[in-house]
Amino acid sequence: MIGLSHYLIVSAILFSIGLVGVLRRRNLLMLFFATEVMLNAVNIAFAAISHYYNDLTGQMFAFFIIAIAASEVAVGLGILIVLYKKQGSLDLDDLASMRG
Amino acid sequence: MYEIVAFYLFSALIIGLFLITVMSKNILYAMTSLAAGMVLISGFFFILGADFLGVVQLVVYVGAVMALYAFAMMFFDATRDIKEKNTNNALVFLLGGLSALVLVLMFAAPIFSENIQALYPMHEGVGNAQDVGIVLFTKYLVPFEVAALMLLVAMIAGIILAGKKMDVSLTEDMGADDEIMIVKDEK
């Protein structure tokens, strides 16, 4: 039967995929995608714990994570568009303008 | 039986799709596979009995967030492949895997203790959406309001940020832009 540990293992795999994406990517939009992967991995873990412990707190936290992710995307994409207008690229290596 | 089949099918597909998201050089492929993976994650939520969370995942994530990404991609060059100079791949995979493992162990440690009890237990004979509503509007009312306020602030901030200087063309082809600008100036 599928237990809690199965879901936690899938969640950990997805989280490490997202983490590798965050470490590896140089494009800012791709960095955002990797962040979404990590957030979704955590949501799976919360829903699974909520189911197996018969507790609603996990689902509540998943809702708030979704709300935070939505607002993060709204602000972040605005910043990305401003940045693209200014710099002409979304490359993280081009953004070292504050190095002094 | 169906649960086992669905779990393994969904997890294999999600891992494959998210690997494409992280590895792909094309933004369009990455975004499409991310959206597909999120649809399948809502399948996980339905298996786990969190019906309302599954619906929210479909509506908010796949509907709103992905539409926002698709909208934002119109500002960037979506069809061109991204050139990235990569650092040492093996090191990145090792570091990512290790830190994820440490993080999971840290957060999974309380699970092995015996005296865990539910803070807000699910009510018997009440549907998931109703149950979520009961807890959300009694115990989590203030965080809910704060989240609503934060979404409002984020929406206004996004509009203001994206709306600055909207009359300037953003396409890479500067020659064509200059021609358009010249034509505009002549008028």
Coordinates of C-alpha atoms in Angstrom, one line a residue, chain B:
Chain B
M1 CA -4.9 -1.1 -6.3
Y2 CA -6.0 1.9 -8.4
E3 CA -4.3 4.1 -5.8
I4 CA -1.0 2.3 -6.4
V5 CA -1.2 2.5 -10.1
A6 CA -2.2 6.2 -10.0
F7 CA 0.6 7.1 -7.6
Y8 CA 3.4 5.5 -9.6
L9 CA 2.0 6.8 -12.9
F10 CA 1.6 10.3 -11.6
S11 CA 4.9 10.4 -9.8
A12 CA 6.9 9.1 -12.8
L13 CA 5.2 11.6 -15.2
I14 CA 5.6 14.5 -12.8
I15 CA 9.3 13.8 -12.2
G16 CA 9.9 13.4 -16.0
L17 CA 8.0 16.6 -16.8
F18 CA 9.8 18.7 -14.1
L19 CA 13.1 17.3 -15.3
I20 CA 12.3 18.7 -18.7
T21 CA 11.3 22.0 -17.0
V22 CA 14.7 22.3 -15.3
M23 CA 16.8 21.0 -18.1
S24 CA 15.2 22.4 -21.2
K25 CA 16.9 25.2 -23.1
N26 CA 13.6 26.4 -24.6
I27 CA 11.4 28.6 -22.4
L28 CA 8.3 27.4 -24.2
Y29 CA 9.0 23.7 -23.6
A30 CA 9.9 24.5 -20.0
M31 CA 6.7 26.3 -19.3
T32 CA 4.5 23.8 -21.0
S33 CA 6.0 20.9 -19.1
L34 CA 5.7 22.8 -15.9
A35 CA 2.0 23.4 -16.5
A36 CA 1.4 19.7 -17.3
G37 CA 3.3 18.7 -14.2
M38 CA 1.1 20.9 -12.1
V39 CA -2.1 19.4 -13.6
L40 CA -0.8 16.0 -12.6
I41 CA 0.1 17.2 -9.1
S42 CA -3.6 18.1 -8.6
G43 CA -4.2 14.4 -9.3
F44 CA -2.0 13.7 -6.3
F45 CA -4.2 16.0 -4.2
F46 CA -7.4 14.2 -5.4
I47 CA -5.9 10.9 -4.4
L48 CA -5.1 12.2 -1.0
G49 CA -8.6 13.4 -0.4
A50 CA -7.7 17.1 -0.5
D51 CA -10.4 17.9 -3.1
F52 CA -10.5 21.6 -2.5
L53 CA -6.7 21.9 -2.7
G54 CA -6.7 20.0 -6.0
V55 CA -9.3 22.4 -7.4
V56 CA -7.3 25.4 -6.2
Q57 CA -4.1 23.9 -7.7
L58 CA -5.9 23.6 -11.0
V59 CA -7.5 27.1 -10.9
V60 CA -4.8 29.2 -9.4
Y61 CA -1.6 27.5 -10.5
V62 CA -2.4 26.0 -13.9
G63 CA -5.0 28.6 -14.7
A64 CA -3.7 31.9 -13.3
V65 CA 0.0 31.5 -12.7
M66 CA 0.6 29.7 -16.0
A67 CA -1.5 32.3 -17.9
L68 CA 0.6 35.0 -16.2
Y69 CA 3.8 33.3 -17.3
A70 CA 2.5 32.9 -20.8
F71 CA 1.6 36.5 -20.9
A72 CA 5.0 37.6 -19.6
M73 CA 6.7 35.4 -22.2
M74 CA 5.2 37.7 -24.9
F75 CA 7.7 40.3 -23.7
F76 CA 10.7 38.0 -24.0
D77 CA 12.0 36.0 -26.9
A78 CA 10.3 32.7 -26.3
T79 CA 11.4 30.8 -29.4
R80 CA 15.1 31.4 -29.2
D81 CA 17.1 28.9 -27.2
I82 CA 18.7 30.2 -24.1
K83 CA 22.5 30.2 -24.0
E84 CA 23.7 29.5 -20.6
K85 CA 27.3 29.0 -19.5
N86 CA 27.0 26.1 -17.1
T87 CA 29.1 25.6 -14.1
N88 CA 30.3 22.1 -13.2
N89 CA 27.2 19.9 -13.5
A90 CA 28.3 17.1 -11.3
L91 CA 29.0 19.5 -8.5
V92 CA 25.7 21.2 -8.8
F93 CA 23.8 17.9 -8.8
L94 CA 25.8 16.7 -5.8
L95 CA 25.2 19.9 -3.9
G96 CA 21.5 20.0 -4.8
G97 CA 20.9 16.4 -3.9
L98 CA 22.8 16.7 -0.6
S99 CA 21.2 19.9 0.6
A100 CA 17.7 18.5 -0.4
L101 CA 18.5 15.4 1.6
V102 CA 19.6 17.3 4.6
L103 CA 16.5 19.5 4.4
V104 CA 14.2 16.5 4.1
L105 CA 15.8 14.8 7.0
M106 CA 15.4 17.9 9.1
F107 CA 11.8 18.3 8.3
A108 CA 11.0 14.5 8.5
A109 CA 12.6 14.0 11.9
P110 CA 9.5 14.9 13.9
I111 CA 7.5 12.3 12.0
F112 CA 9.4 9.5 13.7
S113 CA 8.3 10.6 17.1
E114 CA 5.2 8.9 18.5
N115 CA 3.2 11.6 20.2
I116 CA 2.0 13.6 17.2
Q117 CA -1.6 14.6 17.4
A118 CA -3.8 16.5 15.0
L119 CA -4.1 20.2 15.7
Y120 CA -7.3 20.6 13.6
P121 CA -8.7 17.1 13.0
M122 CA -10.9 16.4 10.1
H123 CA -14.6 16.1 10.9
E124 CA -16.4 12.9 10.3
G125 CA -19.1 13.0 7.6
V126 CA -18.1 16.5 6.4
G127 CA -16.9 17.1 2.9
N128 CA -13.3 18.4 2.3
A129 CA -14.3 21.8 1.0
Q130 CA -16.7 22.4 3.9
D131 CA -14.1 21.2 6.4
V132 CA -11.5 23.5 4.9
G133 CA -13.9 26.4 5.1
I134 CA -14.7 25.7 8.7
V135 CA -11.0 25.7 9.7
L136 CA -10.1 28.6 7.3
F137 CA -12.7 31.0 8.6
T138 CA -12.4 30.2 12.2
K139 CA -8.8 29.4 13.1
Y140 CA -7.0 31.0 10.1
L141 CA -9.2 34.0 9.6
V142 CA -6.5 36.6 10.2
P143 CA -3.8 34.9 8.0
F144 CA -6.5 34.6 5.3
E145 CA -7.2 38.3 5.4
V146 CA -3.5 39.1 5.4
A147 CA -3.0 36.8 2.4
A148 CA -5.9 38.6 0.6
L149 CA -4.3 42.0 1.3
M150 CA -0.9 40.7 0.1
L151 CA -2.5 39.5 -3.1
L152 CA -4.0 42.9 -3.7
V153 CA -0.7 44.7 -3.0
A154 CA 1.1 42.2 -5.3
M155 CA -1.5 42.8 -8.1
I156 CA -1.2 46.6 -7.9
A157 CA 2.6 46.3 -7.8
G158 CA 2.7 44.0 -10.8
I159 CA 0.5 46.3 -12.8
I160 CA 2.5 49.4 -12.0
L161 CA 5.8 47.6 -12.6
A162 CA 4.8 46.1 -15.9
G163 CA 2.9 49.2 -17.1
K164 CA 5.9 51.5 -17.0
K165 CA 6.8 52.9 -20.4
M166 CA 4.5 50.5 -22.2
D167 CA 4.9 52.5 -25.5
V168 CA 8.5 51.5 -25.9
S169 CA 9.0 48.4 -28.1
L170 CA 10.7 45.5 -26.5
T171 CA 11.6 43.2 -29.4
E172 CA 15.2 42.3 -30.0
D173 CA 15.3 43.3 -33.6
M174 CA 16.5 46.8 -33.1
G175 CA 16.8 47.7 -36.8
A176 CA 13.1 47.1 -37.4
D177 CA 12.3 49.1 -34.2
D178 CA 14.4 52.0 -35.4
E179 CA 12.5 52.0 -38.7
I180 CA 9.2 52.0 -36.8
M181 CA 10.4 54.8 -34.6
I182 CA 11.5 56.8 -37.6
V183 CA 8.2 56.3 -39.3
K184 CA 6.5 57.4 -36.0
D185 CA 8.7 60.5 -35.8
E186 CA 8.0 61.5 -39.4
K187 CA 4.3 61.6 -38.7

